[in-house]
């Protein structure tokens, strides 16, 4: 017995030592492109597929990028670089388009036929025989397809996933939106300063720009809007066009186009026109000249993203014109150059102007009547939900409703409302939940994903060493990119990939379990059962459900939760604001009855008495409390799960996340206690047996303020 426990203890110790010894400190800069030495069996497998790397024909900047990445990766994974070669031999990793295959004297037509359905960006990976040699083939129609294929092969090589795959994206526009200002502050950024060093550009091009391009290309992201939607006129002046052009030069080989956010009143504010009226010939001519000027420096410039007539931004309505008038004017300037306009549907009127009875209705009210009036190169960009990137929202009713206008999805990768970069929340589950929802719209019911022509994610990237503010926030960039490429992808599968690439194969199951529970955890301790927008004023950190004194009714949390002695929730049925009418009839019918409304959206659509009977058998009051308690318990569980992983994670990344998870428990406690205290003060109901009273009286929570909270831009 003695001997057994001694040797068991020794074995455990050795295991721990082995694990810690192999886990050298990492700072996260390498993201999921770490290329650390593979374990022996994996090395042998990868080695057998890549004895040499062959690119027939002359390299282009894009295929050179693929070669460089393979070289870097194989050197890291195998300990030495395979020989680059122009000829095939057994065990070669062959990168080939049909045209490149011909350069080898091999028949290209069978491959061409196979690739015909894969478009410009798709690729296929397979083990095959060419010219009597066993090779691993990465094939595509274009060099950018080869680059995507090379990254896919590397993913497989690292995770041990099966080869033999072909893949092509369904959405042609897969963009990041940076909310980065010209002074390097980042609106809603929690990862340090902007990576775009506008002051140093165009002369100084940081290595980060190349690494940013590699990371994005590895996911298939093919466009980036460099500056904040709350844009400045200066970004369209000659010096900034030159700076944007320098960035575009770095990103181009990686298949990433540059776009800019344009301020609608730019010509007027630069004093180059006397108005910004979109129908004025002077204004139209100015934008045409401006487009010509931009395309001289950036021949593949993507186009403009525009936030107009929202939160005080200028727009066509200032001249009694419509969103379509404004968007089409810009579209006309860009069309000759094949540029596009992404016109945002996140609109709500500034102070003093019209506010309808429900902010959730405004985008639909303004845009649905314009369906069919937008020029061919305009896309309307719609946030995933009708309010504002909440921890959970039902899908935006414009998806499916705008049948004659191409739509883009706008997700927020940066966690403005989900705990910044301190709280862990894996957003893959949020993306999946939205994308797979059936809009129940013609012709036969379409998921949100099927209504899209493009997708945009508000970036969580900054100049922090780990790019995203925390290691787990890298997963949100990763998941966004993978799901932009394949909107049918499952959040769990994506998490498995990311965990293997980021923390190594032995951590996958526990890390993925943490990721998969993390977003629901945040929903539970912040806004369970369909509550929304009860965060602190301005910075959106922490709970503030009591706030009722801001100028606009729809800036106040009390507007959204409507809690009083008689009950809680926003009535969006026909008896209330009737926002439900904006959805397809089947959904409107289902959600108009609280009994058939999914519980996670209950208080989004219904105002219900505190003693309303929930399916669980509890009253609504008890259920609400149970969700807050669950959120806090799960935050503690996340921390405990991470602590258990300590032997498998390098000390630096372990400790950086452990500190954040401690902070998350504190944050969850604050949310839980403050919300329990506040809602109890409103409901007047006692806490059921077993429910802990909040640590402090309500006034304590009300007195907290965060004047220096990050992300205000
Ligand atoms: C809100 C943000 C604000 C953005 C706005 C937008 O709080 O900073 O400018 O969205 O999307 O969520 O335009």
PDB file of N, CA and C in Angstrom, residues 320-391:
ATOM      1  N   UNK A 320     -33.409  66.349 -45.144  1.00  0.00           N
ATOM      2  CA  UNK A 320     -34.709  65.748 -45.481  1.00  0.00           C
ATOM      3  C   UNK A 320     -34.599  64.760 -46.637  1.00  0.00           C
ATOM      4  N   UNK A 321     -33.464  64.108 -46.716  1.00  0.00           N
ATOM      5  CA  UNK A 321     -33.303  63.019 -47.699  1.00  0.00           C
ATOM      6  C   UNK A 321     -33.332  61.705 -46.937  1.00  0.00           C
ATOM      7  N   UNK A 322     -33.442  60.618 -47.675  1.00  0.00           N
ATOM      8  CA  UNK A 322     -33.521  59.308 -47.008  1.00  0.00           C
ATOM      9  C   UNK A 322     -32.135  58.659 -46.912  1.00  0.00           C
ATOM     10  N   UNK A 323     -32.093  57.579 -46.128  1.00  0.00           N
ATOM     11  CA  UNK A 323     -30.871  56.772 -46.085  1.00  0.00           C
ATOM     12  C   UNK A 323     -30.500  56.310 -47.497  1.00  0.00           C
ATOM     13  N   UNK A 324     -31.494  55.966 -48.290  1.00  0.00           N
ATOM     14  CA  UNK A 324     -31.200  55.488 -49.650  1.00  0.00           C
ATOM     15  C   UNK A 324     -30.577  56.610 -50.478  1.00  0.00           C
ATOM     16  N   UNK A 325     -31.079  57.832 -50.347  1.00  0.00           N
ATOM     17  CA  UNK A 325     -30.488  58.955 -51.090  1.00  0.00           C
ATOM     18  C   UNK A 325     -29.008  59.103 -50.725  1.00  0.00           C
ATOM     19  N   UNK A 326     -28.732  59.012 -49.427  1.00  0.00           N
ATOM     20  CA  UNK A 326     -27.354  59.194 -48.975  1.00  0.00           C
ATOM     21  C   UNK A 326     -26.452  58.070 -49.447  1.00  0.00           C
ATOM     22  N   UNK A 327     -26.910  56.846 -49.244  1.00  0.00           N
ATOM     23  CA  UNK A 327     -26.079  55.692 -49.602  1.00  0.00           C
ATOM     24  C   UNK A 327     -25.849  55.647 -51.110  1.00  0.00           C
ATOM     25  N   UNK A 328     -26.899  55.927 -51.872  1.00  0.00           N
ATOM     26  CA  UNK A 328     -26.776  55.815 -53.331  1.00  0.00           C
ATOM     27  C   UNK A 328     -25.834  56.877 -53.904  1.00  0.00           C
ATOM     28  N   UNK A 329     -25.804  58.035 -53.270  1.00  0.00           N
ATOM     29  CA  UNK A 329     -24.890  59.085 -53.734  1.00  0.00           C
ATOM     30  C   UNK A 329     -23.436  58.605 -53.592  1.00  0.00           C
ATOM     31  N   UNK A 330     -23.115  58.034 -52.434  1.00  0.00           N
ATOM     32  CA  UNK A 330     -21.748  57.524 -52.241  1.00  0.00           C
ATOM     33  C   UNK A 330     -21.490  56.330 -53.154  1.00  0.00           C
ATOM     34  N   UNK A 331     -22.518  55.508 -53.319  1.00  0.00           N
ATOM     35  CA  UNK A 331     -22.369  54.314 -54.165  1.00  0.00           C
ATOM     36  C   UNK A 331     -22.060  54.708 -55.608  1.00  0.00           C
ATOM     37  N   UNK A 332     -22.659  55.795 -56.060  1.00  0.00           N
ATOM     38  CA  UNK A 332     -22.416  56.239 -57.441  1.00  0.00           C
ATOM     39  C   UNK A 332     -20.955  56.652 -57.609  1.00  0.00           C
ATOM     40  N   UNK A 333     -20.395  57.260 -56.570  1.00  0.00           N
ATOM     41  CA  UNK A 333     -18.993  57.685 -56.668  1.00  0.00           C
ATOM     42  C   UNK A 333     -18.052  56.483 -56.697  1.00  0.00           C
ATOM     43  N   UNK A 334     -18.427  55.418 -55.989  1.00  0.00           N
ATOM     44  CA  UNK A 334     -17.543  54.256 -55.871  1.00  0.00           C
ATOM     45  C   UNK A 334     -17.741  53.241 -56.996  1.00  0.00           C
ATOM     46  N   UNK A 335     -18.934  53.234 -57.588  1.00  0.00           N
ATOM     47  CA  UNK A 335     -19.275  52.174 -58.551  1.00  0.00           C
ATOM     48  C   UNK A 335     -18.270  52.031 -59.699  1.00  0.00           C
ATOM     49  N   UNK A 336     -17.820  53.134 -60.295  1.00  0.00           N
ATOM     50  CA  UNK A 336     -16.879  52.966 -61.414  1.00  0.00           C
ATOM     51  C   UNK A 336     -15.598  52.236 -60.996  1.00  0.00           C
ATOM     52  N   UNK A 337     -15.305  52.256 -59.716  1.00  0.00           N
ATOM     53  CA  UNK A 337     -14.092  51.593 -59.222  1.00  0.00           C
ATOM     54  C   UNK A 337     -14.409  50.245 -58.576  1.00  0.00           C
ATOM     55  N   UNK A 338     -15.645  49.834 -58.669  1.00  0.00           N
ATOM     56  CA  UNK A 338     -16.108  48.566 -58.062  1.00  0.00           C
ATOM     57  C   UNK A 338     -16.082  48.596 -56.525  1.00  0.00           C
ATOM     58  N   UNK A 339     -16.188  49.778 -55.974  1.00  0.00           N
ATOM     59  CA  UNK A 339     -16.246  49.878 -54.512  1.00  0.00           C
ATOM     60  C   UNK A 339     -17.677  49.732 -54.013  1.00  0.00           C
ATOM     61  N   UNK A 340     -17.809  49.497 -52.725  1.00  0.00           N
ATOM     62  CA  UNK A 340     -19.140  49.316 -52.139  1.00  0.00           C
ATOM     63  C   UNK A 340     -19.369  50.283 -50.977  1.00  0.00           C
ATOM     64  N   UNK A 341     -20.652  50.437 -50.641  1.00  0.00           N
ATOM     65  CA  UNK A 341     -21.033  51.207 -49.461  1.00  0.00           C
ATOM     66  C   UNK A 341     -21.706  50.258 -48.479  1.00  0.00           C
ATOM     67  N   UNK A 342     -21.221  50.271 -47.248  1.00  0.00           N
ATOM     68  CA  UNK A 342     -21.897  49.511 -46.190  1.00  0.00           C
ATOM     69  C   UNK A 342     -22.573  50.549 -45.301  1.00  0.00           C
ATOM     70  N   UNK A 343     -23.866  50.605 -45.395  1.00  0.00           N
ATOM     71  CA  UNK A 343     -24.645  51.644 -44.718  1.00  0.00           C
ATOM     72  C   UNK A 343     -25.269  51.035 -43.476  1.00  0.00           C
ATOM     73  N   UNK A 344     -24.938  51.580 -42.319  1.00  0.00           N
ATOM     74  CA  UNK A 344     -25.379  50.931 -41.081  1.00  0.00           C
ATOM     75  C   UNK A 344     -26.843  51.221 -40.756  1.00  0.00           C
ATOM     76  N   UNK A 345     -27.496  50.193 -40.233  1.00  0.00           N
ATOM     77  CA  UNK A 345     -28.901  50.344 -39.835  1.00  0.00           C
ATOM     78  C   UNK A 345     -29.027  50.619 -38.336  1.00  0.00           C
ATOM     79  N   UNK A 346     -27.891  50.778 -37.662  1.00  0.00           N
ATOM     80  CA  UNK A 346     -27.961  51.117 -36.233  1.00  0.00           C
ATOM     81  C   UNK A 346     -28.282  52.601 -36.138  1.00  0.00           C
ATOM     82  N   UNK A 347     -29.563  52.906 -36.073  1.00  0.00           N
ATOM     83  CA  UNK A 347     -29.963  54.306 -36.048  1.00  0.00           C
ATOM     84  C   UNK A 347     -30.840  54.552 -34.834  1.00  0.00           C
ATOM     85  N   UNK A 348     -30.542  55.589 -34.154  1.00  0.00           N
ATOM     86  CA  UNK A 348     -31.567  56.134 -33.289  1.00  0.00           C
ATOM     87  C   UNK A 348     -31.293  57.614 -33.156  1.00  0.00           C
ATOM     88  N   UNK A 349     -32.392  58.304 -33.086  1.00  0.00           N
ATOM     89  CA  UNK A 349     -32.328  59.748 -33.263  1.00  0.00           C
ATOM     90  C   UNK A 349     -31.621  60.420 -32.097  1.00  0.00           C
ATOM     91  N   UNK A 350     -30.909  61.503 -32.379  1.00  0.00           N
ATOM     92  CA  UNK A 350     -30.271  62.249 -31.289  1.00  0.00           C
ATOM     93  C   UNK A 350     -31.311  62.972 -30.444  1.00  0.00           C
ATOM     94  N   UNK A 351     -30.844  63.428 -29.333  1.00  0.00           N
ATOM     95  CA  UNK A 351     -31.677  64.154 -28.386  1.00  0.00           C
ATOM     96  C   UNK A 351     -32.526  65.232 -29.068  1.00  0.00           C
ATOM     97  N   UNK A 352     -33.738  65.336 -28.617  1.00  0.00           N
ATOM     98  CA  UNK A 352     -34.576  66.420 -29.118  1.00  0.00           C
ATOM     99  C   UNK A 352     -35.334  66.063 -30.375  1.00  0.00           C
ATOM    100  N   UNK A 353     -34.950  64.996 -31.057  1.00  0.00           N
ATOM    101  CA  UNK A 353     -35.698  64.631 -32.254  1.00  0.00           C
ATOM    102  C   UNK A 353     -36.633  63.473 -31.923  1.00  0.00           C
ATOM    103  N   UNK A 354     -37.344  63.074 -32.925  1.00  0.00           N
ATOM    104  CA  UNK A 354     -38.375  62.057 -32.778  1.00  0.00           C
ATOM    105  C   UNK A 354     -37.870  60.789 -32.081  1.00  0.00           C
ATOM    106  N   UNK A 355     -38.575  60.359 -31.084  1.00  0.00           N
ATOM    107  CA  UNK A 355     -38.303  59.040 -30.485  1.00  0.00           C
ATOM    108  C   UNK A 355     -39.620  58.297 -30.504  1.00  0.00           C
ATOM    109  N   UNK A 356     -39.631  57.157 -31.194  1.00  0.00           N
ATOM    110  CA  UNK A 356     -40.904  56.431 -31.166  1.00  0.00           C
ATOM    111  C   UNK A 356     -41.023  55.682 -29.844  1.00  0.00           C
ATOM    112  N   UNK A 357     -42.065  54.912 -29.709  1.00  0.00           N
ATOM    113  CA  UNK A 357     -42.361  54.319 -28.402  1.00  0.00           C
ATOM    114  C   UNK A 357     -41.394  53.216 -28.005  1.00  0.00           C
ATOM    115  N   UNK A 358     -40.555  52.764 -28.927  1.00  0.00           N
ATOM    116  CA  UNK A 358     -39.659  51.646 -28.613  1.00  0.00           C
ATOM    117  C   UNK A 358     -38.432  51.734 -29.511  1.00  0.00           C
ATOM    118  N   UNK A 359     -37.281  51.933 -28.871  1.00  0.00           N
ATOM    119  CA  UNK A 359     -36.062  52.049 -29.685  1.00  0.00           C
ATOM    120  C   UNK A 359     -35.816  50.787 -30.508  1.00  0.00           C
ATOM    121  N   UNK A 360     -36.254  49.642 -30.019  1.00  0.00           N
ATOM    122  CA  UNK A 360     -36.031  48.391 -30.751  1.00  0.00           C
ATOM    123  C   UNK A 360     -36.687  48.439 -32.135  1.00  0.00           C
ATOM    124  N   UNK A 361     -37.657  49.330 -32.319  1.00  0.00           N
ATOM    125  CA  UNK A 361     -38.388  49.353 -33.595  1.00  0.00           C
ATOM    126  C   UNK A 361     -37.782  50.281 -34.630  1.00  0.00           C
ATOM    127  N   UNK A 362     -36.860  51.134 -34.199  1.00  0.00           N
ATOM    128  CA  UNK A 362     -36.509  52.256 -35.065  1.00  0.00           C
ATOM    129  C   UNK A 362     -35.814  51.856 -36.370  1.00  0.00           C
ATOM    130  N   UNK A 363     -34.874  50.922 -36.301  1.00  0.00           N
ATOM    131  CA  UNK A 363     -34.141  50.554 -37.525  1.00  0.00           C
ATOM    132  C   UNK A 363     -35.108  49.998 -38.569  1.00  0.00           C
ATOM    133  N   UNK A 364     -35.970  49.111 -38.139  1.00  0.00           N
ATOM    134  CA  UNK A 364     -36.948  48.521 -39.065  1.00  0.00           C
ATOM    135  C   UNK A 364     -37.853  49.621 -39.623  1.00  0.00           C
ATOM    136  N   UNK A 365     -38.337  50.484 -38.749  1.00  0.00           N
ATOM    137  CA  UNK A 365     -39.238  51.554 -39.206  1.00  0.00           C
ATOM    138  C   UNK A 365     -38.572  52.426 -40.263  1.00  0.00           C
ATOM    139  N   UNK A 366     -37.281  52.683 -40.111  1.00  0.00           N
ATOM    140  CA  UNK A 366     -36.608  53.573 -41.064  1.00  0.00           C
ATOM    141  C   UNK A 366     -36.174  52.845 -42.336  1.00  0.00           C
ATOM    142  N   UNK A 367     -35.795  51.573 -42.212  1.00  0.00           N
ATOM    143  CA  UNK A 367     -35.171  50.895 -43.358  1.00  0.00           C
ATOM    144  C   UNK A 367     -36.116  50.035 -44.177  1.00  0.00           C
ATOM    145  N   UNK A 368     -37.065  49.394 -43.531  1.00  0.00           N
ATOM    146  CA  UNK A 368     -37.947  48.488 -44.275  1.00  0.00           C
ATOM    147  C   UNK A 368     -38.655  49.220 -45.437  1.00  0.00           C
ATOM    148  N   UNK A 369     -39.142  50.434 -45.221  1.00  0.00           N
ATOM    149  CA  UNK A 369     -39.799  51.120 -46.343  1.00  0.00           C
ATOM    150  C   UNK A 369     -38.847  51.435 -47.509  1.00  0.00           C
ATOM    151  N   UNK A 370     -37.553  51.384 -47.257  1.00  0.00           N
ATOM    152  CA  UNK A 370     -36.586  51.713 -48.320  1.00  0.00           C
ATOM    153  C   UNK A 370     -36.118  50.471 -49.080  1.00  0.00           C
ATOM    154  N   UNK A 371     -36.636  49.310 -48.693  1.00  0.00           N
ATOM    155  CA  UNK A 371     -36.207  48.062 -49.344  1.00  0.00           C
ATOM    156  C   UNK A 371     -36.470  48.155 -50.848  1.00  0.00           C
ATOM    157  N   UNK A 372     -35.433  47.894 -51.627  1.00  0.00           N
ATOM    158  CA  UNK A 372     -35.584  47.978 -53.085  1.00  0.00           C
ATOM    159  C   UNK A 372     -35.108  49.304 -53.646  1.00  0.00           C
ATOM    160  N   UNK A 373     -34.832  50.261 -52.786  1.00  0.00           N
ATOM    161  CA  UNK A 373     -34.415  51.586 -53.280  1.00  0.00           C
ATOM    162  C   UNK A 373     -32.906  51.799 -53.252  1.00  0.00           C
ATOM    163  N   UNK A 374     -32.152  50.829 -52.765  1.00  0.00           N
ATOM    164  CA  UNK A 374     -30.700  51.022 -52.668  1.00  0.00           C
ATOM    165  C   UNK A 374     -30.002  50.592 -53.961  1.00  0.00           C
ATOM    166  N   UNK A 375     -28.933  51.301 -54.303  1.00  0.00           N
ATOM    167  CA  UNK A 375     -28.139  50.956 -55.486  1.00  0.00           C
ATOM    168  C   UNK A 375     -27.522  49.572 -55.311  1.00  0.00           C
ATOM    169  N   UNK A 376     -27.085  48.997 -56.441  1.00  0.00           N
ATOM    170  CA  UNK A 376     -26.618  47.605 -56.429  1.00  0.00           C
ATOM    171  C   UNK A 376     -25.378  47.416 -55.558  1.00  0.00           C
ATOM    172  N   UNK A 377     -24.552  48.451 -55.423  1.00  0.00           N
ATOM    173  CA  UNK A 377     -23.326  48.290 -54.632  1.00  0.00           C
ATOM    174  C   UNK A 377     -23.464  48.844 -53.212  1.00  0.00           C
ATOM    175  N   UNK A 378     -24.707  48.845 -52.699  1.00  0.00           N
ATOM    176  CA  UNK A 378     -24.939  49.214 -51.297  1.00  0.00           C
ATOM    177  C   UNK A 378     -25.363  47.969 -50.532  1.00  0.00           C
ATOM    178  N   UNK A 379     -24.776  47.788 -49.356  1.00  0.00           N
ATOM    179  CA  UNK A 379     -25.262  46.759 -48.431  1.00  0.00           C
ATOM    180  C   UNK A 379     -25.697  47.467 -47.164  1.00  0.00           C
ATOM    181  N   UNK A 380     -26.770  47.003 -46.580  1.00  0.00           N
ATOM    182  CA  UNK A 380     -27.189  47.572 -45.304  1.00  0.00           C
ATOM    183  C   UNK A 380     -26.634  46.670 -44.200  1.00  0.00           C
ATOM    184  N   UNK A 381     -25.906  47.297 -43.290  1.00  0.00           N
ATOM    185  CA  UNK A 381     -25.228  46.536 -42.229  1.00  0.00           C
ATOM    186  C   UNK A 381     -26.035  46.631 -40.939  1.00  0.00           C
ATOM    187  N   UNK A 382     -26.478  45.472 -40.462  1.00  0.00           N
ATOM    188  CA  UNK A 382     -27.449  45.396 -39.372  1.00  0.00           C
ATOM    189  C   UNK A 382     -26.817  44.703 -38.165  1.00  0.00           C
ATOM    190  N   UNK A 383     -26.933  45.306 -36.988  1.00  0.00           N
ATOM    191  CA  UNK A 383     -26.423  44.629 -35.791  1.00  0.00           C
ATOM    192  C   UNK A 383     -27.221  43.347 -35.538  1.00  0.00           C
ATOM    193  N   UNK A 384     -26.619  42.413 -34.820  1.00  0.00           N
ATOM    194  CA  UNK A 384     -27.294  41.121 -34.636  1.00  0.00           C
ATOM    195  C   UNK A 384     -28.647  41.244 -33.945  1.00  0.00           C
ATOM    196  N   UNK A 385     -28.782  42.230 -33.081  1.00  0.00           N
ATOM    197  CA  UNK A 385     -30.066  42.438 -32.415  1.00  0.00           C
ATOM    198  C   UNK A 385     -30.507  43.881 -32.548  1.00  0.00           C
ATOM    199  N   UNK A 386     -31.757  44.147 -32.163  1.00  0.00           N
ATOM    200  CA  UNK A 386     -32.335  45.466 -32.443  1.00  0.00           C
ATOM    201  C   UNK A 386     -31.945  46.533 -31.428  1.00  0.00           C
ATOM    202  N   UNK A 387     -31.384  46.147 -30.289  1.00  0.00           N
ATOM    203  CA  UNK A 387     -30.980  47.187 -29.337  1.00  0.00           C
ATOM    204  C   UNK A 387     -29.497  47.491 -29.496  1.00  0.00           C
ATOM    205  N   UNK A 388     -28.627  46.695 -28.945  1.00  0.00           N
ATOM    206  CA  UNK A 388     -27.230  47.091 -29.028  1.00  0.00           C
ATOM    207  C   UNK A 388     -26.278  46.067 -28.424  1.00  0.00           C
ATOM    208  N   UNK A 389     -25.947  45.019 -29.135  1.00  0.00           N
ATOM    209  CA  UNK A 389     -24.876  44.109 -28.725  1.00  0.00           C
ATOM    210  C   UNK A 389     -25.001  43.634 -27.275  1.00  0.00           C
ATOM    211  N   UNK A 390     -26.219  43.369 -26.860  1.00  0.00           N
ATOM    212  CA  UNK A 390     -26.424  42.929 -25.479  1.00  0.00           C
ATOM    213  C   UNK A 390     -25.909  41.502 -25.276  1.00  0.00           C
ATOM    214  N   UNK A 391     -25.731  41.095 -24.008  1.00  0.00           N
ATOM    215  CA  UNK A 391     -25.281  39.711 -23.770  1.00  0.00           C
ATOM    216  C   UNK A 391     -26.172  38.690 -24.483  1.00  0.00           C
TER     217      UNK A 391
END
